[in-house]
PDB file of C-alpha atoms in Angstrom:
ATOM      1  CA  MET A  75      60.840 -73.747  -3.239  1.00 75.00           C
ATOM      2  CA  GLN A  76      64.398 -73.642  -4.649  1.00 88.00           C
ATOM      3  CA  ALA A  77      66.268 -70.403  -4.199  1.00 92.00           C
ATOM      4  CA  THR A  78      69.488 -69.409  -5.971  1.00 96.00           C
ATOM      5  CA  THR A  79      71.537 -66.307  -5.100  1.00 97.00           C
ATOM      6  CA  LEU A  80      72.440 -64.636  -8.406  1.00 97.00           C
ATOM      7  CA  PHE A  81      73.863 -61.412  -7.027  1.00 96.00           C
ATOM      8  CA  GLU A  82      74.414 -60.187  -3.458  1.00 95.00           C
ATOM      9  CA  GLY A  83      75.304 -56.530  -2.921  1.00 93.00           C
ATOM     10  CA  GLU A  84      75.056 -53.938  -0.234  1.00 93.00           C
ATOM     11  CA  SER A  85      72.109 -52.057  -1.725  1.00 93.00           C
ATOM     12  CA  LEU A  86      70.549 -54.667  -3.990  1.00 95.00           C
ATOM     13  CA  SER A  87      70.365 -58.450  -4.295  1.00 97.00           C
ATOM     14  CA  VAL A  88      68.975 -60.676  -6.962  1.00 97.00           C
ATOM     15  CA  TYR A  89      67.623 -64.218  -6.461  1.00 97.00           C
ATOM     16  CA  GLY A  90      66.212 -66.882  -8.688  1.00 96.00           C
ATOM     17  CA  TYR A  91      63.254 -68.860  -7.323  1.00 94.00           C
ATOM     18  CA  ARG A  92      61.829 -72.068  -8.709  1.00 93.00           C
ATOM     19  CA  CYS A  93      58.592 -73.511  -7.264  1.00 88.00           C
ATOM     20  CA  SER A  94      57.123 -76.894  -8.312  1.00 84.00           C
ATOM     21  CA  ALA A  95      54.060 -76.754  -6.072  1.00 80.00           C
ATOM     22  CA  GLY A  96      50.726 -77.726  -7.572  1.00 78.00           C
ATOM     23  CA  PRO A  97      47.001 -77.716  -6.665  1.00 76.00           C
ATOM     24  CA  ALA A  98      47.423 -80.553  -4.179  1.00 77.00           C
ATOM     25  CA  ASP A  99      50.055 -78.734  -2.122  1.00 78.00           C
ATOM     26  CA  ARG A 100      48.864 -76.891   0.934  1.00 81.00           C
ATOM     27  CA  PRO A 101      49.621 -73.135   0.933  1.00 78.00           C
ATOM     28  CA  PHE A 102      51.151 -71.385   3.959  1.00 82.00           C
ATOM     29  CA  ALA A 103      51.645 -67.777   4.989  1.00 88.00           C
ATOM     30  CA  GLU A 104      55.011 -66.023   4.595  1.00 91.00           C
ATOM     31  CA  VAL A 105      56.279 -62.503   5.352  1.00 94.00           C
ATOM     32  CA  HIS A 106      58.350 -60.244   3.129  1.00 93.00           C
ATOM     33  CA  ARG A 107      61.569 -59.197   4.833  1.00 93.00           C
ATOM     34  CA  ARG A 108      62.698 -56.551   2.315  1.00 94.00           C
ATOM     35  CA  HIS A 109      61.265 -54.389  -0.411  1.00 95.00           C
ATOM     36  CA  SER A 110      61.215 -56.702  -3.413  1.00 96.00           C
ATOM     37  CA  LEU A 111      60.019 -57.062  -6.979  1.00 97.00           C
ATOM     38  CA  SER A 112      59.553 -60.646  -8.129  1.00 96.00           C
ATOM     39  CA  TYR A 113      59.253 -60.925 -11.910  1.00 97.00           C
ATOM     40  CA  VAL A 114      57.408 -64.068 -13.028  1.00 95.00           C
ATOM     41  CA  ARG A 115      59.577 -65.567 -15.773  1.00 94.00           C
ATOM     42  CA  ARG A 116      57.749 -68.790 -16.352  1.00 92.00           C
ATOM     43  CA  GLY A 117      54.564 -70.517 -15.124  1.00 91.00           C
ATOM     44  CA  SER A 118      52.023 -68.959 -12.769  1.00 90.00           C
ATOM     45  CA  PHE A 119      50.777 -68.869  -9.189  1.00 90.00           C
ATOM     46  CA  GLY A 120      48.222 -67.120  -6.993  1.00 89.00           C
ATOM     47  CA  CYS A 121      48.839 -64.697  -4.159  1.00 90.00           C
ATOM     48  CA  ARG A 122      46.583 -63.778  -1.192  1.00 91.00           C
ATOM     49  CA  THR A 123      47.608 -60.543   0.447  1.00 91.00           C
ATOM     50  CA  LEU A 124      46.132 -57.227   1.642  1.00 85.00           C
ATOM     51  CA  GLY A 125      42.706 -58.842   1.792  1.00 87.00           C
ATOM     52  CA  ALA A 126      42.594 -59.743  -1.896  1.00 91.00           C
ATOM     53  CA  GLU A 127      43.514 -62.600  -4.236  1.00 91.00           C
ATOM     54  CA  HIS A 128      45.707 -62.144  -7.281  1.00 92.00           C
ATOM     55  CA  GLU A 129      46.653 -64.468 -10.127  1.00 92.00           C
ATOM     56  CA  LEU A 130      50.129 -63.964 -11.509  1.00 93.00           C
ATOM     57  CA  VAL A 131      51.243 -65.249 -14.908  1.00 93.00           C
ATOM     58  CA  ALA A 132      54.450 -64.890 -16.853  1.00 93.00           C
ATOM     59  CA  GLY A 133      55.392 -61.189 -17.067  1.00 95.00           C
ATOM     60  CA  ALA A 134      53.571 -60.200 -13.862  1.00 96.00           C
ATOM     61  CA  VAL A 135      55.397 -58.790 -10.841  1.00 96.00           C
ATOM     62  CA  MET A 136      54.764 -59.534  -7.139  1.00 95.00           C
ATOM     63  CA  VAL A 137      55.563 -56.495  -5.007  1.00 95.00           C
ATOM     64  CA  GLY A 138      56.970 -57.076  -1.530  1.00 94.00           C
ATOM     65  CA  ARG A 139      57.181 -54.718   1.409  1.00 93.00           C
ATOM     66  CA  PRO A 140      58.830 -55.474   4.791  1.00 94.00           C
ATOM     67  CA  GLY A 141      56.361 -56.968   7.217  1.00 93.00           C
ATOM     68  CA  ARG A 142      53.672 -57.670   4.639  1.00 93.00           C
ATOM     69  CA  GLU A 143      52.202 -61.155   4.923  1.00 94.00           C
ATOM     70  CA  TYR A 144      51.276 -63.139   1.824  1.00 93.00           C
ATOM     71  CA  THR A 145      50.304 -66.631   0.826  1.00 92.00           C
ATOM     72  CA  ALA A 146      51.270 -68.185  -2.470  1.00 88.00           C
ATOM     73  CA  THR A 147      48.492 -70.439  -3.799  1.00 86.00           C
ATOM     74  CA  HIS A 148      48.286 -72.993  -6.568  1.00 83.00           C
ATOM     75  CA  GLU A 149      44.592 -74.022  -6.731  1.00 78.00           C
ATOM     76  CA  HIS A 150      44.320 -72.857 -10.357  1.00 71.00           C
ATOM     77  CA  HIS A 151      48.003 -73.347 -11.305  1.00 66.00           C
ATOM     78  CA  GLY A 152      49.449 -76.744 -11.989  1.00 67.00           C
ATOM     79  CA  CYS A 153      52.689 -75.978 -13.791  1.00 72.00           C
ATOM     80  CA  GLY A 154      54.838 -74.391 -11.082  1.00 80.00           C
ATOM     81  CA  ASP A 155      56.688 -71.146 -11.635  1.00 89.00           C
ATOM     82  CA  GLU A 156      60.065 -69.455 -11.887  1.00 93.00           C
ATOM     83  CA  CYS A 157      60.750 -65.895 -10.637  1.00 95.00           C
ATOM     84  CA  LEU A 158      63.597 -63.448 -10.718  1.00 97.00           C
ATOM     85  CA  SER A 159      63.438 -61.434  -7.524  1.00 97.00           C
ATOM     86  CA  VAL A 160      65.120 -58.063  -7.003  1.00 97.00           C
ATOM     87  CA  LYS A 161      65.433 -57.185  -3.314  1.00 97.00           C
ATOM     88  CA  LEU A 162      66.316 -53.634  -2.221  1.00 96.00           C
ATOM     89  CA  SER A 163      68.004 -52.342   0.916  1.00 94.00           C
ATOM     90  CA  PRO A 164      65.947 -49.864   3.028  1.00 92.00           C
ATOM     91  CA  ALA A 165      68.205 -46.978   1.884  1.00 90.00           C
ATOM     92  CA  LEU A 166      67.801 -47.810  -1.755  1.00 91.00           C
ATOM     93  CA  ALA A 167      64.008 -48.208  -1.437  1.00 91.00           C
ATOM     94  CA  ASP A 168      63.811 -44.839   0.335  1.00 88.00           C
ATOM     95  CA  SER A 169      65.903 -43.170  -2.409  1.00 85.00           C
ATOM     96  CA  PHE A 170      63.013 -43.834  -4.832  1.00 84.00           C
ATOM     97  CA  GLY A 171      60.653 -41.936  -2.567  1.00 76.00           C
ATOM     98  CA  LYS A 172      58.559 -42.796   0.507  1.00 70.00           C
ATOM     99  CA  ASP A 173      55.197 -42.315  -1.248  1.00 64.00           C
ATOM    100  CA  GLU A 174      52.817 -44.956   0.074  1.00 71.00           C
ATOM    101  CA  THR A 175      51.555 -45.617  -3.428  1.00 74.00           C
ATOM    102  CA  LEU A 176      54.912 -47.006  -4.500  1.00 82.00           C
ATOM    103  CA  TRP A 177      54.839 -50.076  -2.218  1.00 89.00           C
ATOM    104  CA  GLY A 178      51.101 -50.100  -1.490  1.00 88.00           C
ATOM    105  CA  VAL A 179      50.307 -52.346  -4.455  1.00 90.00           C
ATOM    106  CA  ALA A 180      50.530 -56.112  -4.122  1.00 92.00           C
ATOM    107  CA  CYS A 181      51.342 -56.954  -7.725  1.00 93.00           C
ATOM    108  CA  MET A 182      51.626 -55.570 -11.210  1.00 94.00           C
ATOM    109  CA  PRO A 183      50.052 -57.162 -14.307  1.00 95.00           C
ATOM    110  CA  PRO A 184      52.183 -58.123 -17.319  1.00 95.00           C
ATOM    111  CA  LEU A 185      53.249 -54.696 -18.646  1.00 96.00           C
ATOM    112  CA  PRO A 186      55.587 -54.309 -21.608  1.00 95.00           C
ATOM    113  CA  GLU A 187      57.606 -51.607 -19.910  1.00 93.00           C
ATOM    114  CA  LEU A 188      58.415 -53.981 -17.036  1.00 96.00           C
ATOM    115  CA  MET A 189      58.603 -57.168 -19.010  1.00 96.00           C
ATOM    116  CA  VAL A 190      61.396 -56.010 -21.315  1.00 96.00           C
ATOM    117  CA  LEU A 191      63.567 -54.984 -18.342  1.00 96.00           C
ATOM    118  CA  GLY A 192      62.694 -58.207 -16.505  1.00 96.00           C
ATOM    119  CA  GLU A 193      64.013 -60.151 -19.483  1.00 96.00           C
ATOM    120  CA  LEU A 194      67.095 -57.919 -19.603  1.00 95.00           C
ATOM    121  CA  ALA A 195      67.799 -58.817 -15.976  1.00 96.00           C
ATOM    122  CA  GLN A 196      67.407 -62.529 -16.830  1.00 95.00           C
ATOM    123  CA  ALA A 197      69.794 -62.134 -19.772  1.00 94.00           C
ATOM    124  CA  ALA A 198      72.307 -60.461 -17.422  1.00 94.00           C
ATOM    125  CA  ALA A 199      71.901 -63.348 -14.936  1.00 94.00           C
ATOM    126  CA  GLU A 200      72.711 -65.813 -17.726  1.00 91.00           C
ATOM    127  CA  GLY A 201      75.692 -63.809 -18.997  1.00 87.00           C
ATOM    128  CA  GLY A 202      73.948 -62.922 -22.250  1.00 85.00           C
ATOM    129  CA  THR A 203      74.717 -59.205 -21.984  1.00 87.00           C
ATOM    130  CA  ASP A 204      77.561 -57.078 -20.691  1.00 87.00           C
ATOM    131  CA  ILE A 205      75.181 -55.049 -18.481  1.00 92.00           C
ATOM    132  CA  GLY A 206      75.698 -56.005 -14.815  1.00 94.00           C
ATOM    133  CA  LEU A 207      72.938 -57.912 -13.056  1.00 95.00           C
ATOM    134  CA  ASP A 208      72.929 -55.279 -10.299  1.00 95.00           C
ATOM    135  CA  GLU A 209      72.501 -52.573 -12.990  1.00 96.00           C
ATOM    136  CA  ALA A 210      69.683 -54.476 -14.701  1.00 96.00           C
ATOM    137  CA  GLY A 211      67.943 -55.016 -11.348  1.00 96.00           C
ATOM    138  CA  LEU A 212      68.247 -51.326 -10.536  1.00 95.00           C
ATOM    139  CA  LEU A 213      66.873 -50.310 -13.944  1.00 94.00           C
ATOM    140  CA  PHE A 214      63.934 -52.697 -13.385  1.00 96.00           C
ATOM    141  CA  ALA A 215      63.209 -51.184  -9.973  1.00 95.00           C
ATOM    142  CA  ALA A 216      63.451 -47.637 -11.294  1.00 92.00           C
ATOM    143  CA  ARG A 217      61.018 -48.406 -14.113  1.00 94.00           C
ATOM    144  CA  PHE A 218      58.563 -49.951 -11.618  1.00 94.00           C
ATOM    145  CA  VAL A 219      58.666 -46.685  -9.622  1.00 92.00           C
ATOM    146  CA  GLU A 220      57.982 -44.654 -12.774  1.00 90.00           C
ATOM    147  CA  VAL A 221      55.055 -46.890 -13.758  1.00 92.00           C
ATOM    148  CA  VAL A 222      53.430 -46.962 -10.333  1.00 90.00           C
ATOM    149  CA  SER A 223      53.925 -43.269  -9.547  1.00 86.00           C
ATOM    150  CA  GLY A 224      53.105 -42.069 -13.050  1.00 82.00           C
ATOM    151  CA  ARG A 225      56.099 -39.756 -12.771  1.00 71.00           C
ATOM    152  CA  LYS A 226      58.961 -40.078 -15.207  1.00 68.00           C
ATOM    153  CA  ARG A 227      62.147 -38.875 -13.642  1.00 65.00           C
ATOM    154  CA  ARG A 228      63.647 -36.001 -15.517  1.00 67.00           C
ATOM    155  CA  PRO A 229      67.436 -36.276 -15.810  1.00 65.00           C
ATOM    156  CA  PRO A 230      69.108 -33.320 -14.094  1.00 65.00           C
ATOM    157  CA  ALA A 231      71.236 -30.888 -16.057  1.00 71.00           C
ATOM    158  CA  MET A 232      74.828 -32.023 -16.390  1.00 75.00           C
ATOM    159  CA  ARG A 233      77.174 -29.795 -14.465  1.00 86.00           C
ATOM    160  CA  PRO A 234      80.986 -29.722 -14.884  1.00 89.00           C
ATOM    161  CA  ARG A 235      81.256 -31.422 -11.498  1.00 89.00           C
ATOM    162  CA  ASP A 236      78.984 -34.280 -12.659  1.00 88.00           C
ATOM    163  CA  ARG A 237      81.040 -34.834 -15.802  1.00 92.00           C
ATOM    164  CA  ARG A 238      84.228 -34.824 -13.779  1.00 93.00           C
ATOM    165  CA  ARG A 239      82.720 -37.379 -11.397  1.00 93.00           C
ATOM    166  CA  ALA A 240      81.835 -39.712 -14.279  1.00 94.00           C
ATOM    167  CA  VAL A 241      85.290 -39.421 -15.841  1.00 95.00           C
ATOM    168  CA  GLU A 242      87.042 -40.033 -12.507  1.00 96.00           C
ATOM    169  CA  ALA A 243      84.814 -43.050 -11.872  1.00 96.00           C
ATOM    170  CA  ALA A 244      85.715 -44.456 -15.287  1.00 96.00           C
ATOM    171  CA  LEU A 245      89.448 -44.007 -14.510  1.00 96.00           C
ATOM    172  CA  TRP A 246      88.918 -45.725 -11.179  1.00 97.00           C
ATOM    173  CA  ILE A 247      87.082 -48.632 -12.811  1.00 97.00           C
ATOM    174  CA  GLU A 248      89.845 -49.070 -15.392  1.00 96.00           C
ATOM    175  CA  ALA A 249      92.512 -49.024 -12.714  1.00 96.00           C
ATOM    176  CA  HIS A 250      90.678 -51.702 -10.707  1.00 96.00           C
ATOM    177  CA  ALA A 251      89.359 -53.776 -13.639  1.00 96.00           C
ATOM    178  CA  ARG A 252      91.365 -56.836 -12.551  1.00 95.00           C
ATOM    179  CA  GLU A 253      89.451 -56.864  -9.251  1.00 95.00           C
ATOM    180  CA  PRO A 254      85.794 -57.716  -8.509  1.00 93.00           C
ATOM    181  CA  VAL A 255      83.940 -54.425  -8.978  1.00 94.00           C
ATOM    182  CA  ASP A 256      80.239 -53.899  -8.650  1.00 94.00           C
ATOM    183  CA  LEU A 257      77.909 -50.905  -8.820  1.00 95.00           C
ATOM    184  CA  ASP A 258      78.085 -50.268  -5.045  1.00 94.00           C
ATOM    185  CA  ASP A 259      81.904 -50.191  -5.232  1.00 94.00           C
ATOM    186  CA  ALA A 260      82.023 -47.683  -8.098  1.00 95.00           C
ATOM    187  CA  ALA A 261      79.217 -45.506  -6.685  1.00 94.00           C
ATOM    188  CA  GLY A 262      81.020 -45.363  -3.340  1.00 93.00           C
ATOM    189  CA  GLU A 263      83.989 -43.693  -5.055  1.00 92.00           C
ATOM    190  CA  THR A 264      81.762 -40.810  -6.168  1.00 92.00           C
ATOM    191  CA  GLY A 265      79.737 -40.412  -3.001  1.00 92.00           C
ATOM    192  CA  LEU A 266      76.492 -40.960  -4.893  1.00 91.00           C
ATOM    193  CA  SER A 267      73.741 -43.540  -4.431  1.00 90.00           C
ATOM    194  CA  PRO A 268      73.976 -46.486  -6.887  1.00 92.00           C
ATOM    195  CA  PHE A 269      70.842 -45.301  -8.666  1.00 89.00           C
ATOM    196  CA  HIS A 270      72.053 -41.729  -9.221  1.00 90.00           C
ATOM    197  CA  PHE A 271      75.549 -42.918 -10.099  1.00 94.00           C
ATOM    198  CA  LEU A 272      74.241 -45.323 -12.735  1.00 94.00           C
ATOM    199  CA  ARG A 273      72.158 -42.544 -14.351  1.00 91.00           C
ATOM    200  CA  LEU A 274      75.048 -40.056 -14.228  1.00 93.00           C
ATOM    201  CA  PHE A 275      77.677 -42.444 -15.618  1.00 95.00           C
ATOM    202  CA  ARG A 276      75.443 -43.611 -18.478  1.00 94.00           C
ATOM    203  CA  ARG A 277      74.416 -40.099 -19.442  1.00 92.00           C
ATOM    204  CA  VAL A 278      77.937 -38.736 -19.522  1.00 94.00           C
ATOM    205  CA  LEU A 279      79.803 -41.700 -21.070  1.00 94.00           C
ATOM    206  CA  GLY A 280      77.091 -43.537 -23.002  1.00 93.00           C
ATOM    207  CA  VAL A 281      77.661 -46.891 -21.314  1.00 95.00           C
ATOM    208  CA  THR A 282      76.881 -48.340 -17.878  1.00 96.00           C
ATOM    209  CA  PRO A 283      79.659 -48.804 -15.287  1.00 96.00           C
ATOM    210  CA  HIS A 284      79.586 -52.602 -15.766  1.00 96.00           C
ATOM    211  CA  GLN A 285      79.735 -52.305 -19.544  1.00 96.00           C
ATOM    212  CA  TYR A 286      82.823 -50.061 -19.158  1.00 96.00           C
ATOM    213  CA  LEU A 287      84.329 -52.534 -16.723  1.00 97.00           C
ATOM    214  CA  VAL A 288      83.841 -55.506 -19.152  1.00 96.00           C
ATOM    215  CA  ARG A 289      85.143 -53.467 -22.069  1.00 96.00           C
ATOM    216  CA  SER A 290      88.227 -52.390 -20.098  1.00 96.00           C
ATOM    217  CA  ARG A 291      88.941 -56.054 -19.409  1.00 96.00           C
ATOM    218  CA  LEU A 292      88.370 -57.026 -23.037  1.00 96.00           C
ATOM    219  CA  ARG A 293      90.618 -54.201 -24.288  1.00 95.00           C
ATOM    220  CA  ARG A 294      93.460 -55.439 -22.158  1.00 95.00           C
ATOM    221  CA  ALA A 295      92.770 -59.045 -23.117  1.00 96.00           C
ATOM    222  CA  ALA A 296      92.974 -58.173 -26.807  1.00 95.00           C
ATOM    223  CA  ARG A 297      96.364 -56.557 -26.273  1.00 94.00           C
ATOM    224  CA  LEU A 298      97.672 -59.560 -24.295  1.00 94.00           C
ATOM    225  CA  LEU A 299      96.328 -62.021 -26.907  1.00 93.00           C
ATOM    226  CA  ALA A 300      98.166 -60.075 -29.612  1.00 91.00           C
ATOM    227  CA  GLU A 301     101.432 -59.584 -27.708  1.00 88.00           C
ATOM    228  CA  ASP A 302     101.672 -62.306 -25.104  1.00 79.00           C
ATOM    229  CA  ALA A 303     102.296 -66.017 -25.327  1.00 83.00           C
ATOM    230  CA  HIS A 304     100.488 -66.890 -22.087  1.00 90.00           C
ATOM    231  CA  ALA A 305      97.626 -69.360 -22.147  1.00 94.00           C
ATOM    232  CA  ILE A 306      94.181 -67.951 -22.856  1.00 95.00           C
ATOM    233  CA  THR A 307      92.951 -69.124 -19.465  1.00 95.00           C
ATOM    234  CA  GLU A 308      95.728 -67.204 -17.737  1.00 95.00           C
ATOM    235  CA  ILE A 309      94.885 -64.070 -19.712  1.00 96.00           C
ATOM    236  CA  ALA A 310      91.201 -64.396 -18.748  1.00 96.00           C
ATOM    237  CA  TYR A 311      92.053 -64.410 -15.045  1.00 96.00           C
ATOM    238  CA  GLU A 312      94.740 -61.773 -15.432  1.00 95.00           C
ATOM    239  CA  VAL A 313      92.339 -59.200 -16.861  1.00 96.00           C
ATOM    240  CA  GLY A 314      89.664 -59.866 -14.244  1.00 96.00           C
ATOM    241  CA  PHE A 315      87.225 -62.474 -15.514  1.00 95.00           C
ATOM    242  CA  ALA A 316      86.158 -64.977 -12.864  1.00 92.00           C
ATOM    243  CA  ASP A 317      85.886 -67.926 -15.221  1.00 91.00           C
ATOM    244  CA  LEU A 318      87.068 -68.871 -18.711  1.00 94.00           C
ATOM    245  CA  SER A 319      83.620 -69.513 -20.202  1.00 93.00           C
ATOM    246  CA  ASN A 320      82.450 -66.007 -19.326  1.00 92.00           C
ATOM    247  CA  PHE A 321      85.607 -64.561 -20.894  1.00 95.00           C
ATOM    248  CA  VAL A 322      85.226 -66.550 -24.111  1.00 95.00           C
ATOM    249  CA  ARG A 323      81.561 -65.675 -24.444  1.00 93.00           C
ATOM    250  CA  SER A 324      82.177 -61.957 -23.769  1.00 93.00           C
ATOM    251  CA  PHE A 325      85.150 -61.791 -26.087  1.00 94.00           C
ATOM    252  CA  HIS A 326      83.307 -63.566 -28.924  1.00 93.00           C
ATOM    253  CA  ARG A 327      80.354 -61.224 -28.540  1.00 91.00           C
ATOM    254  CA  ALA A 328      82.656 -58.241 -28.795  1.00 91.00           C
ATOM    255  CA  ALA A 329      85.093 -59.401 -31.455  1.00 89.00           C
ATOM    256  CA  GLY A 330      82.937 -61.762 -33.469  1.00 89.00           C
ATOM    257  CA  VAL A 331      85.566 -64.469 -33.090  1.00 89.00           C
ATOM    258  CA  SER A 332      86.940 -66.607 -30.275  1.00 93.00           C
ATOM    259  CA  PRO A 333      90.080 -65.504 -28.370  1.00 94.00           C
ATOM    260  CA  ARG A 334      91.998 -68.276 -30.078  1.00 92.00           C
ATOM    261  CA  ARG A 335      91.126 -67.160 -33.569  1.00 91.00           C
ATOM    262  CA  PHE A 336      91.767 -63.530 -32.626  1.00 91.00           C
ATOM    263  CA  ARG A 337      95.276 -64.527 -31.477  1.00 90.00           C
ATOM    264  CA  LYS A 338      95.890 -66.372 -34.768  1.00 86.00           C
ATOM    265  CA  ALA A 339      94.895 -63.250 -36.688  1.00 84.00           C
ATOM    266  CA  ALA A 340      97.206 -61.116 -34.599  1.00 81.00           C
ATOM    267  CA  LYS A 341     100.035 -63.525 -35.356  1.00 77.00           C
ATOM    268  CA  GLY A 342      99.533 -63.063 -39.090  1.00 75.00           C
ATOM    269  CA  ASP A 343      97.032 -65.739 -40.085  1.00 63.00           C
ATOM    270  CA  ARG A 344      96.351 -64.443 -43.605  1.00 59.00           C
ATOM    271  CA  LYS A 345      93.626 -66.996 -44.288  1.00 63.00           C
ATOM    272  CA  PHE A 346      91.648 -65.844 -41.274  1.00 59.00           C
ATOM    273  CA  LEU A 347      92.109 -62.184 -42.205  1.00 57.00           C
ATOM    274  CA  GLN A 348      90.953 -62.821 -45.757  1.00 62.00           C
ATOM    275  CA  GLU A 349      87.851 -64.643 -44.498  1.00 63.00           C
ATOM    276  CA  ARG A 350      86.942 -61.666 -42.323  1.00 59.00           C
ATOM    277  CA  ILE A 351      87.456 -59.237 -45.178  1.00 56.00           C
ATOM    278  CA  ASP A 352      85.355 -61.336 -47.545  1.00 58.00           C
ATOM    279  CA  ALA A 353      82.592 -61.642 -44.923  1.00 58.00           C
ATOM    280  CA  ALA A 354      82.560 -57.852 -44.469  1.00 54.00           C
ATOM    281  CA  PHE A 355      82.174 -57.133 -48.166  1.00 54.00           C
ATOM    282  CA  LEU A 356      80.111 -60.094 -49.285  1.00 53.00           C
ATOM    283  CA  GLY A 357      78.133 -60.996 -46.217  1.00 52.00           C
TER     284      GLY A 357
END
């Protein structure tokens, strides 16, 4: 089993698991250490737990609970598997409710309402979206709770205090955009749990905290590209991106062009500007 840490936070962590075991490999018992939801991205495997056997294929979810023993099996599965596993802290798991039915199930079949958010989390892990991986993992966990409990959480009425909290959080994120900021950090500034903060911020401002963080960085990058002569790599690090490739990918997704071409346009590249105008009207 190969494990990769994709995100490590105070209330939530996300790991990628790749298993190449086949029918000839001997299974062995393991124990869940945290509440977890393991989304099967590719392949399949079996699971013996709670006195029953389950077969998990792509799109299914294995549900973990601290202290629960399970055995992964491969008698009927010869292709290995890949999983994206969201692990919750005890406090975060409790914030969803302590109803035994929530974590009493061993697995969930491939359900569209979970599969789409599982793939969103994978896209976030690969940098294919400006939603944070911690946010995508939290959305996945919240949807699991809704599906299992059969209760859709009704958003509370927005009070002036809630709106003020969201605005103040956005100002804090913008002021700290050059630094590493995750959902726990921003939620801590408001005194809310990450789950309630994410819902509040998105309802009031229309974007997630991580989306606002990325867009704050891109906004400053666009200004520096237009006004500054520094190298693009320097600008990427200056505005808060951890690596150049992530910056270029995010900027291109937002602007439709690379940072280099954007800078040329800002410096008066008429050919580039005409191409963009023609594309807008003829494309």
